[in-house]
XYZ file of C-alpha atoms in Angstrom:
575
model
C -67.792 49.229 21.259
C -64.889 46.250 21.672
C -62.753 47.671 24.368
C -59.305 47.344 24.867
C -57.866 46.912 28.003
C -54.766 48.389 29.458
C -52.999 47.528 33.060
C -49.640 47.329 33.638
C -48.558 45.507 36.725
C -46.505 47.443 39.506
C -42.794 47.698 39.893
C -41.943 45.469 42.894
C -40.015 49.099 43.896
C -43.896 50.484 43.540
C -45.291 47.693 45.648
C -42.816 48.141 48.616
C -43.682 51.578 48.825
C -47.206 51.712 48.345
C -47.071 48.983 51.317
C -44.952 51.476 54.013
C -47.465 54.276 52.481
C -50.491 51.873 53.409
C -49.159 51.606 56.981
C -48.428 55.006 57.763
C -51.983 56.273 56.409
C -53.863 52.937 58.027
C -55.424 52.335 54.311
C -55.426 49.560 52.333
C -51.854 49.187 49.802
C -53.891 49.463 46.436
C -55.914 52.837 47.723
C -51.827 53.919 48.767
C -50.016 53.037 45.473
C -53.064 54.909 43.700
C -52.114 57.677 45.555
C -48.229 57.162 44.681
C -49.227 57.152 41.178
C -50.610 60.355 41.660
C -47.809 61.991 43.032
C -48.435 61.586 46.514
C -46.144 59.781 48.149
C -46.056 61.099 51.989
C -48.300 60.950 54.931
C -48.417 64.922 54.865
C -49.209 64.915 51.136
C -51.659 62.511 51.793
C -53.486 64.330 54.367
C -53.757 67.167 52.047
C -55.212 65.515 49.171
C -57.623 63.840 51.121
C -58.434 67.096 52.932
C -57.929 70.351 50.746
C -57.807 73.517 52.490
C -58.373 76.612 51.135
C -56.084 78.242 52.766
C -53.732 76.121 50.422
C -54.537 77.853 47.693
C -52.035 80.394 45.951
C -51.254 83.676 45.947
C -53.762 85.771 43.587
C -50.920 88.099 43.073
C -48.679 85.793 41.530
C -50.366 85.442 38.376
C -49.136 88.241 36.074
C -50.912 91.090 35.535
C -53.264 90.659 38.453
C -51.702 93.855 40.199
C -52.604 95.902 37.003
C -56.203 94.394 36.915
C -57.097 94.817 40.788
C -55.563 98.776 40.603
C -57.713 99.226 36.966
C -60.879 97.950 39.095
C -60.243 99.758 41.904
C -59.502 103.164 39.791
C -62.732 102.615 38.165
C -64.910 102.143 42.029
C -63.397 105.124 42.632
C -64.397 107.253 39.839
C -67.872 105.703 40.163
C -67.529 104.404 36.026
C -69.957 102.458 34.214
C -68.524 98.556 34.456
C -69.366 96.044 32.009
C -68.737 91.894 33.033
C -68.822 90.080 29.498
C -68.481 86.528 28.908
C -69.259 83.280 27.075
C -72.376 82.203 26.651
C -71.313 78.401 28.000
C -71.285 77.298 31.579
C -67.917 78.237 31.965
C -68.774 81.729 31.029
C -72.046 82.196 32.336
C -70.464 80.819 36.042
C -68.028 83.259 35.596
C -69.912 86.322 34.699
C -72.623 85.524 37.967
C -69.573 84.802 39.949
C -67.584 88.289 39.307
C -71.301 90.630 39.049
C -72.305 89.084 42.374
C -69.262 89.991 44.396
C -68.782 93.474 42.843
C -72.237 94.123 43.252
C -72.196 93.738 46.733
C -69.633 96.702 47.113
C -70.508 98.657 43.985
C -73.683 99.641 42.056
C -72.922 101.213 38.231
C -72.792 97.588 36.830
C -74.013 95.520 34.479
C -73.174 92.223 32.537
C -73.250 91.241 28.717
C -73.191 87.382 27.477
C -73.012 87.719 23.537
C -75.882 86.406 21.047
C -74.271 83.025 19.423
C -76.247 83.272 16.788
C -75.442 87.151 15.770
C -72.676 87.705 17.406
C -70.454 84.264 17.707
C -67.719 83.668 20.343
C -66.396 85.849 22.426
C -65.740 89.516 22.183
C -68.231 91.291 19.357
C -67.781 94.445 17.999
C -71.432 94.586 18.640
C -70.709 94.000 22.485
C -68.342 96.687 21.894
C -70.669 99.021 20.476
C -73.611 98.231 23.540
C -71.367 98.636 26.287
C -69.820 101.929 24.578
C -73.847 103.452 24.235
C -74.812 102.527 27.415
C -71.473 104.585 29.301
C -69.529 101.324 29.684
C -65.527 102.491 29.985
C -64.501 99.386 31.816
C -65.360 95.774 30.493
C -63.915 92.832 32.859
C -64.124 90.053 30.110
C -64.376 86.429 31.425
C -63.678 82.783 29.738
C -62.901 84.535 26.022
C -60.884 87.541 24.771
C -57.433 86.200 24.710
C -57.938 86.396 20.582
C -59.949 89.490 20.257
C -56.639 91.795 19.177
C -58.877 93.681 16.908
C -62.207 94.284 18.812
C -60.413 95.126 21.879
C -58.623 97.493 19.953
C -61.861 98.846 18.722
C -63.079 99.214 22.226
C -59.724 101.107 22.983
C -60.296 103.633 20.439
C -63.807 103.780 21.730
C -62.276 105.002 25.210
C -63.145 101.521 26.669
C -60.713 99.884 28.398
C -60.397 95.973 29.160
C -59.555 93.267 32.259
C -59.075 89.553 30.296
C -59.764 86.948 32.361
C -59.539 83.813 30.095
C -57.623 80.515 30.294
C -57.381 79.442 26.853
C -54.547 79.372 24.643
C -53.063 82.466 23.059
C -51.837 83.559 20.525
C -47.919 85.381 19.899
C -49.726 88.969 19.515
C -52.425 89.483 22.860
C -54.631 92.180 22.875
C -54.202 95.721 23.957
C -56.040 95.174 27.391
C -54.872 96.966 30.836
C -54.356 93.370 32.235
C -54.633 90.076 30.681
C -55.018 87.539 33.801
C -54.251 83.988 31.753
C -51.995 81.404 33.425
C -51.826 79.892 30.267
C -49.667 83.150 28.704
C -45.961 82.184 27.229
C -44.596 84.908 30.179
C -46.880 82.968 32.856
C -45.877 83.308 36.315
C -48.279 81.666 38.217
C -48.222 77.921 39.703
C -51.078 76.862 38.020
C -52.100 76.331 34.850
C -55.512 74.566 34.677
C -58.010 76.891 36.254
C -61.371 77.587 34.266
C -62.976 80.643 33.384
C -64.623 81.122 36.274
C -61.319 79.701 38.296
C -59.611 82.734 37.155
C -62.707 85.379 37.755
C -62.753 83.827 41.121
C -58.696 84.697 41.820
C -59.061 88.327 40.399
C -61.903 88.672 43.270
C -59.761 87.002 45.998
C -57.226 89.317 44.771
C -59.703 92.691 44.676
C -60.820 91.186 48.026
C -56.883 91.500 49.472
C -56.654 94.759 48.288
C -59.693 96.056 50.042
C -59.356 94.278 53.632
C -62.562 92.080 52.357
C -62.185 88.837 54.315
C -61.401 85.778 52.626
C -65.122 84.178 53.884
C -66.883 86.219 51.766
C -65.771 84.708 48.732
C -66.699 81.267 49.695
C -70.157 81.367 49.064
C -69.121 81.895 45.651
C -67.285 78.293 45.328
C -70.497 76.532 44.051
C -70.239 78.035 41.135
C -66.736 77.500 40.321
C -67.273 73.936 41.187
C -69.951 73.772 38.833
C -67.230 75.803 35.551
C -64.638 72.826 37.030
C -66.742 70.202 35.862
C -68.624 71.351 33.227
C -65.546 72.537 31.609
C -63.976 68.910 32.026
C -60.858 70.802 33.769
C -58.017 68.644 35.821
C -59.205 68.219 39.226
C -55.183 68.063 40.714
C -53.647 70.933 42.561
C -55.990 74.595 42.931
C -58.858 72.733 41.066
C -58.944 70.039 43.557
C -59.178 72.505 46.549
C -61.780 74.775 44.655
C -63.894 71.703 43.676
C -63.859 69.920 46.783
C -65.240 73.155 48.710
C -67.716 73.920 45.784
C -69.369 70.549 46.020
C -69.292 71.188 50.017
C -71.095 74.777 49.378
C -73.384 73.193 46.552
C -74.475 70.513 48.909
C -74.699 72.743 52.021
C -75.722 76.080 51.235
C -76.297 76.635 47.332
C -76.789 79.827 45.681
C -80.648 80.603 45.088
C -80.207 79.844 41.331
C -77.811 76.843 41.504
C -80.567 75.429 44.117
C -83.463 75.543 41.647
C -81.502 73.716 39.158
C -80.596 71.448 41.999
C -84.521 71.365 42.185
C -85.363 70.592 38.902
C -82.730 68.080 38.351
C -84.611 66.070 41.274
C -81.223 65.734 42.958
C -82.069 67.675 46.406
C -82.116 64.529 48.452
C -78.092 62.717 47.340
C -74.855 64.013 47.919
C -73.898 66.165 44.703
C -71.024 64.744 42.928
C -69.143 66.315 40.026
C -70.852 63.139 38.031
C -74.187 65.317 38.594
C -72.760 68.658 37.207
C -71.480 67.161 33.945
C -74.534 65.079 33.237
C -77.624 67.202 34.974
C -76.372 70.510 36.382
C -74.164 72.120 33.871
C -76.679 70.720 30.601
C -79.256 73.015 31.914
C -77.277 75.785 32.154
C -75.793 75.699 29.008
C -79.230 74.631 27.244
C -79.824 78.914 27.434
C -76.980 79.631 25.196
C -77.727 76.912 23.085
C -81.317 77.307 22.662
C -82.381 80.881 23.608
C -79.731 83.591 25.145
C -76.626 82.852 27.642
C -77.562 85.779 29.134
C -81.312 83.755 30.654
C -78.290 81.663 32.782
C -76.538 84.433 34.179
C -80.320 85.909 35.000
C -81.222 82.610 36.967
C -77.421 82.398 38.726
C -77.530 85.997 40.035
C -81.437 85.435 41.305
C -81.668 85.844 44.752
C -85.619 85.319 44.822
C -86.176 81.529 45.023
C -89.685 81.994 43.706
C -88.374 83.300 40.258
C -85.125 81.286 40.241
C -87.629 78.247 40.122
C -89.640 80.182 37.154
C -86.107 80.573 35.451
C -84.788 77.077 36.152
C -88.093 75.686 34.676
C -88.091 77.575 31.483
C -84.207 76.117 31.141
C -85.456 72.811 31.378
C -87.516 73.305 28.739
C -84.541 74.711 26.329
C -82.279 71.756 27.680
C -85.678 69.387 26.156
C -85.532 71.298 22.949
C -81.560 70.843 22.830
C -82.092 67.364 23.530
C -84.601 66.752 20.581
C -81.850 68.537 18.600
C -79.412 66.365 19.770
C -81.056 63.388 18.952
C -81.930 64.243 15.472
C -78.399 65.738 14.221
C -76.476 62.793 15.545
C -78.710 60.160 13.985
C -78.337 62.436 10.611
C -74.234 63.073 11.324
C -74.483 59.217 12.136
C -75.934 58.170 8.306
C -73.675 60.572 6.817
C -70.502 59.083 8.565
C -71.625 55.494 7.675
C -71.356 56.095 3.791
C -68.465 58.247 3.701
C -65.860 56.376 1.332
C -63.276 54.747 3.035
C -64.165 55.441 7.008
C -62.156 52.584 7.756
C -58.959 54.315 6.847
C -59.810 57.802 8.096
C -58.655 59.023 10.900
C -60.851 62.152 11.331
C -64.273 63.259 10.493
C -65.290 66.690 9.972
C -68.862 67.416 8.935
C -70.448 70.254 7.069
C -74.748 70.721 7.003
C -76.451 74.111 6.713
C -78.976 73.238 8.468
C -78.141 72.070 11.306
C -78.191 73.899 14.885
C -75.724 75.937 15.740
C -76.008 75.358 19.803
C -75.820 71.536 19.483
C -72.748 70.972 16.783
C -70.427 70.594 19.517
C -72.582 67.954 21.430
C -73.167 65.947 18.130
C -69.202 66.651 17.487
C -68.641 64.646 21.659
C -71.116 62.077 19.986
C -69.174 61.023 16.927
C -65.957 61.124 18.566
C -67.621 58.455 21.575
C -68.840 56.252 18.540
C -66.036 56.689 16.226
C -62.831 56.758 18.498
C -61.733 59.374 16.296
C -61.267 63.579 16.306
C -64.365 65.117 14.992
C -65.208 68.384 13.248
C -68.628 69.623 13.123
C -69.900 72.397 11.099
C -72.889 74.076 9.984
C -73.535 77.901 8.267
C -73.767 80.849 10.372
C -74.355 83.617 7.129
C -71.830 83.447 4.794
C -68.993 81.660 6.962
C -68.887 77.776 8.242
C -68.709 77.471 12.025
C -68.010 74.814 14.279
C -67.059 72.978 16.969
C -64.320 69.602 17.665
C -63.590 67.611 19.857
C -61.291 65.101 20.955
C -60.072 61.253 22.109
C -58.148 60.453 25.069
C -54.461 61.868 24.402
C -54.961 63.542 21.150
C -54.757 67.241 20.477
C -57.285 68.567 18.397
C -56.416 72.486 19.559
C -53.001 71.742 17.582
C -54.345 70.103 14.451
C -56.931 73.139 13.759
C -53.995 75.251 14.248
C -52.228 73.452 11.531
C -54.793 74.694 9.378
C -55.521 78.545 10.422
C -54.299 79.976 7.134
C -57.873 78.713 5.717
C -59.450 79.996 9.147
C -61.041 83.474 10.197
C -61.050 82.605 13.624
C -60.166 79.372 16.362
C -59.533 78.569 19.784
C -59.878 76.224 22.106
C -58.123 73.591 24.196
C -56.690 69.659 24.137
C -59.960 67.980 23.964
C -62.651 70.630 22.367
C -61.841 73.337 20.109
C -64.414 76.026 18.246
C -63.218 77.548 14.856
C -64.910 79.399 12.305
C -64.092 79.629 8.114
C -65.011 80.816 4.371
C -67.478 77.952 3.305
C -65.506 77.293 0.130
C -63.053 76.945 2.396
C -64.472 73.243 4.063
C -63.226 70.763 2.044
C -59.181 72.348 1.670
C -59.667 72.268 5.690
C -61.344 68.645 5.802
C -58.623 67.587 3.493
C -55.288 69.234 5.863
C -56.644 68.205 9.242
C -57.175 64.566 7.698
C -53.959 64.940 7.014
C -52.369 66.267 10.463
C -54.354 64.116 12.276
C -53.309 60.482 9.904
C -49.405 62.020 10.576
C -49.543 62.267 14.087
C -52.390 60.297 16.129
C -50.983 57.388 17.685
C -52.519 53.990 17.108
C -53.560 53.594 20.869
C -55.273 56.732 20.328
C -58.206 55.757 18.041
C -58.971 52.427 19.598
C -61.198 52.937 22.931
C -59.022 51.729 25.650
C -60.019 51.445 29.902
C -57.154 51.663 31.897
C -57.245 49.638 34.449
C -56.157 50.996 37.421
C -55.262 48.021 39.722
C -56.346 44.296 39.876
C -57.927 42.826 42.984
C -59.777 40.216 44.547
C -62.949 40.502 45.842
C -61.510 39.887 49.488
C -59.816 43.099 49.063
C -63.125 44.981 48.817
C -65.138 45.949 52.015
C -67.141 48.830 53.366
C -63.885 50.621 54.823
C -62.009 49.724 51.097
C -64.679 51.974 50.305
C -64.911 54.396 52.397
C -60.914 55.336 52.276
C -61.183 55.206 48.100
C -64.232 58.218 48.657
C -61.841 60.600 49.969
C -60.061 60.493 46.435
C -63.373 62.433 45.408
C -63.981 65.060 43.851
C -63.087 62.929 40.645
C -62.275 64.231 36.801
C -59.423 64.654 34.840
C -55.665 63.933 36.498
C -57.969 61.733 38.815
C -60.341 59.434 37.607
C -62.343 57.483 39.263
C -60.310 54.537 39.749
C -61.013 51.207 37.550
C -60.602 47.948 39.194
C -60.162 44.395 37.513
C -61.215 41.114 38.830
C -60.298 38.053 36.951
C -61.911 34.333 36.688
C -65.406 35.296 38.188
C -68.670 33.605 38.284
C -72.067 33.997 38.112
C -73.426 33.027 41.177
C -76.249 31.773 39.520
C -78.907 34.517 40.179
C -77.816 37.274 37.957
C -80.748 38.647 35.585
C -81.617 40.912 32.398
C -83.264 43.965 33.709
C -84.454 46.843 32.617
C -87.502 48.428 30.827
C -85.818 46.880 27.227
C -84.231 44.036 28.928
C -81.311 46.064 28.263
C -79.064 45.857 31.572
C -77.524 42.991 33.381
C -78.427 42.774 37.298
C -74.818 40.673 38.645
C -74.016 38.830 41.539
C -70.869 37.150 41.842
C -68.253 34.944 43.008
C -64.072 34.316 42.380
C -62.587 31.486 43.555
C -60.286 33.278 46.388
C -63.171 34.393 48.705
C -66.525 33.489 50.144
C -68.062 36.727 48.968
C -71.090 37.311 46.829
C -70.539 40.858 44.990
C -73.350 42.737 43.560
C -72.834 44.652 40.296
C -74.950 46.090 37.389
C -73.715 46.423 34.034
C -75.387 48.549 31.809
C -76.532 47.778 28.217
C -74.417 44.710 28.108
C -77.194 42.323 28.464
C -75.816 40.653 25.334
C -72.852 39.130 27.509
C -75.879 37.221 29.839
C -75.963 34.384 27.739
C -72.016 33.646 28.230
C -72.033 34.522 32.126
C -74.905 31.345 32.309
C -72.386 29.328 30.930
C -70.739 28.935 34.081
C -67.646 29.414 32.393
C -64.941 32.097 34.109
C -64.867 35.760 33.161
C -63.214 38.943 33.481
C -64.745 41.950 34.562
C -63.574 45.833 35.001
C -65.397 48.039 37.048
C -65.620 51.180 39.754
C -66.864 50.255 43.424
C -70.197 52.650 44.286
C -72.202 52.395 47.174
C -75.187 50.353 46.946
C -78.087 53.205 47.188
C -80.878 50.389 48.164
C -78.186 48.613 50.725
C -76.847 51.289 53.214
C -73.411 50.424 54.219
C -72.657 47.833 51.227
C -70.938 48.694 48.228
C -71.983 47.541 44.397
C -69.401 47.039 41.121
C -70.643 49.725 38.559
C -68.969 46.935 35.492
C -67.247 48.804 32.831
C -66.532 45.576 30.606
C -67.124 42.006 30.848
C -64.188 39.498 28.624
C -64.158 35.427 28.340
C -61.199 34.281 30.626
C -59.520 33.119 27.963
C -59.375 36.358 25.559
C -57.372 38.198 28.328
C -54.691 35.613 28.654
């Protein structure tokens, strides 16, 4: 991939206040004008970003609806009826449905939870959910991380004498469903302060709201925080604002005192012994979890989350490793196929799009192999395969573009969508594929931007490496927990050189081991860039370079800090 790299310098206005910032906070001016950029431009807001309190976070009772959905709930306790908690069979869901069945459980007994078949029964509310809760004596269903679409099987369910909660954060549509409450922050009438919480974000504020209502204290929620940590990340949510504060006391709860199933994931990820970062839940943690729904049943997650034997939560986690091996094979396989397909299709060059359509391919790995094409392509991508008579699928996204809006260009040739910005699920007539391929082509070519299908690092700030020590470091960790709305920062370093000991390493010779010099300090910087061992032979020319990179600590040198190198670029091509 030939990146392009984007920095633009700061305002002499943004220098002079990053500088009184920098004083005031006793940090270093680039950590302060990374915080300015940010928003953050006081001490106090400082202190609060770098140290979220929960207390901070925001009325339950704002959002609308939640007074309906707390007095349904409690109506229900009291007439001792039959509750159902349904949700999606991703992490998201899964997180959500263990988050709301372990808190009402501890207060209530006639309960039980429901994560659909993917296979048989597709996203989000069935009518064959519908008809399981409604023989087994279900009248209430709390619904978690779907149902904002489901006009007509909640409808069903109504006539059925069941009624629903919604507790979903995706976009919805101008008609919502007949429910008792619809808790969505993301509703046109919205009234709450926050629009970004996942799934589980918003099964977590219906509890602290049930938990107001019933003089529960607030301290018996926060053993549930690990698992909306783990929804945060997995769902690639913005960590800014309630997220931040959720996050950053989930990771504290995951690393301290994790649920009995989260800790034999934890176990079987071989990550008990290091600091658990959000980094960990995206690539290790929430892949597990999500390898049940794929492979086997959602439901097998929810099982291991809610396990409060460690003994069997290990048996659990285990045979979840195994599915996340099988989805892995998958994976492999469908996105060398999807790969040889994309390479012959006529005139790639010129398309801005690809959207996909095999039979026989998985249904629990299209959107993996749909992340794949779009980090290979730098372009929106649209992967399909047959579920009976209908084409289903999954897209996602590049940086900036909005895939949610281009399938709903198209939804007069769709049965069903939904989604958000980046990743999208939609389902369709099969004769219907190439009339779709064809319009969201189309969209896409009329309204992508050309920055938007080139793959571009933003560059953060550009320093020496005399600006970098152990307390540089130390100050730029309290920006954690990273994601979306704030990245881990990417620093630049120009005119470097090999100090003449850096190496190809790695099992394929695959990785470059650095250590180097600029001209405006005496210090030696380690780095490692991975799979770029095909810059080596330039950096032994002793010719200058560029290099962008994060700053991580050095795990074999406690107390020194390493550059994790994003990019290495001749001198010369970045003048």
């Amino acid at each position: 991939m030939n990146h392009k790299w984007s920095y633009h310098a700061p305002t002499n206005e943004l220098i002079e206040e990053s500088r009184s910032l920098a004083r005031e906070l006793g940090i270093s001016p680039v950590l302060a004008q990374l915080l300015i950029e940010r928003g953050i431009a006081t001490e106090a807001g400082a202190r609060k970003f770098f140290r979220p309190q929960l207390p901070d976070l925001h009325d339950p009772f704002l959002m609308q609806d939640m007074d309906k959905a707390v007095e349904r709930l409690n109506t229900a306790m009291e007439r001792k009826e039959r509750i159902m908690i349904y949700g999606d069979y991703d992490v998201d869901g899964t997180t959500a449905v263990a988050l709301v069945y372990k808190f009402i459980q501890q207060y209530y007994s006639n309960i039980d939870y429901y994560i659909p078949d993917r296979y048989h029964e597709g996203y989000g509310v069935s009518k064959a959910g519908v008809d399981h809760a409604y023989d087994t004596g279900i009248s209430l269903i709390i619904v978690l991380d779907c149902g904002i679409k489901a006009v007509e099987e909640i409808t069903y369910a109504k006539e059925r004498g069941i009624d629903f909660i919604i507790c979903d954060h995706h976009v919805s549509d101008d008609v919502l469903p007949p429910a008792v409450a619809i808790l969505n922050a993301k509703r046109r009438d919205n009234t709450y302060p926050y629009t970004y919480l996942s799934g589980c974000g918003v099964g977590f504020k219906f509890m602290q709201a049930f938990a107001m209502s019933n003089g529960i204290e607030f301290h018996n929620l926060i053993p549930l925080l690990d698992l909306v940590a783990v929804s945060v990340a997995s769902d690639i949510m913005p960590i800014m604002g309630e997220n931040r504060i959720l996050t950053y006391h989930g990771l504290k709860q995951l690393n301290s005192n994790p649920s009995v199933g989260l800790k034999a994931i934890i176990d079987v990820c071989g990550l008990n012994d290091r600091g658990i970062t959000v980094s960990d839940i995206v690539f290790k943690i929430g892949p597990r979890i999500n390898a049940s729904g794929r492979i086997q049943s959602g439901k097998e997650a929810v099982d291991l989350l809610i396990e409060k034997d460690f003994s069997q939560a290990l048996e659990k986690s285990n045979q979840i490793n195994q599915y996340n091996e099988t989805r892995k094979d998958l994976d492999k396989n469908m996105t060398e196929e999807a790969n040889n397909i994309v390479e012959k299709l006529d005139g790639l060059e010129d398309r801005r799009s690809i959207v996909l359509y095999n039979e026989d391919w998985h249904k629990g790995v299209i959107g993996i192999v749909a992340s794949r094409l779009t980090e290979v392509y730098y372009r929106p991508a649209v992967v399909l395969t047959r579920t009976d008579d209908m084409a289903t699928g999954s897209a996602r996204s590049v940086s900036g573009f909005d895939v949610y809006k281009a399938i709903e260009h198209c939804r007069d040739l769709l049965e069903n969508f939904g989604g958000h910005t980046y990743a999208a699920g939609l389902s369709l007539k099969v004769e219907n594929v190439p009339a779709f391929t064809k319009r969201f082509e189309e969209f896409v070519t009329n309204t992508i931007l050309p920055e938007q299908t080139t793959s571009v690092i933003r560059i953060d700030a550009q320093i020496d490496f005399r600006d970098i020590s152990y307390k540089f470091y130390s100050d730029l960790k309290k920006f954690n927990p990273f994601g979306p709305d704030n990245h881990k920062p990417i620093f630049c370093t120009r005119n470097v050189y090999d100090y003449g000991t850096s190496k190809v390493v790695g099992r394929d010779q695959e990785h470059i081991k650095l250590e180097l010099v600029d001209n405006k300090s005496n210090n030696v910087m380690n780095g490692i860039a991975f799979g770029q061992s095909s810059q080596v032979r330039y950096i032994k020319t002793k010719r200058s370079f560029d290099i962008c990179y994060t700053i991580e600590e050095n795990t074999h040198k406690r107390g020194e800090v390493q550059l994790l190198i994003e990019d290495i670029k001749p001198s010369e091509e970045n003048n």
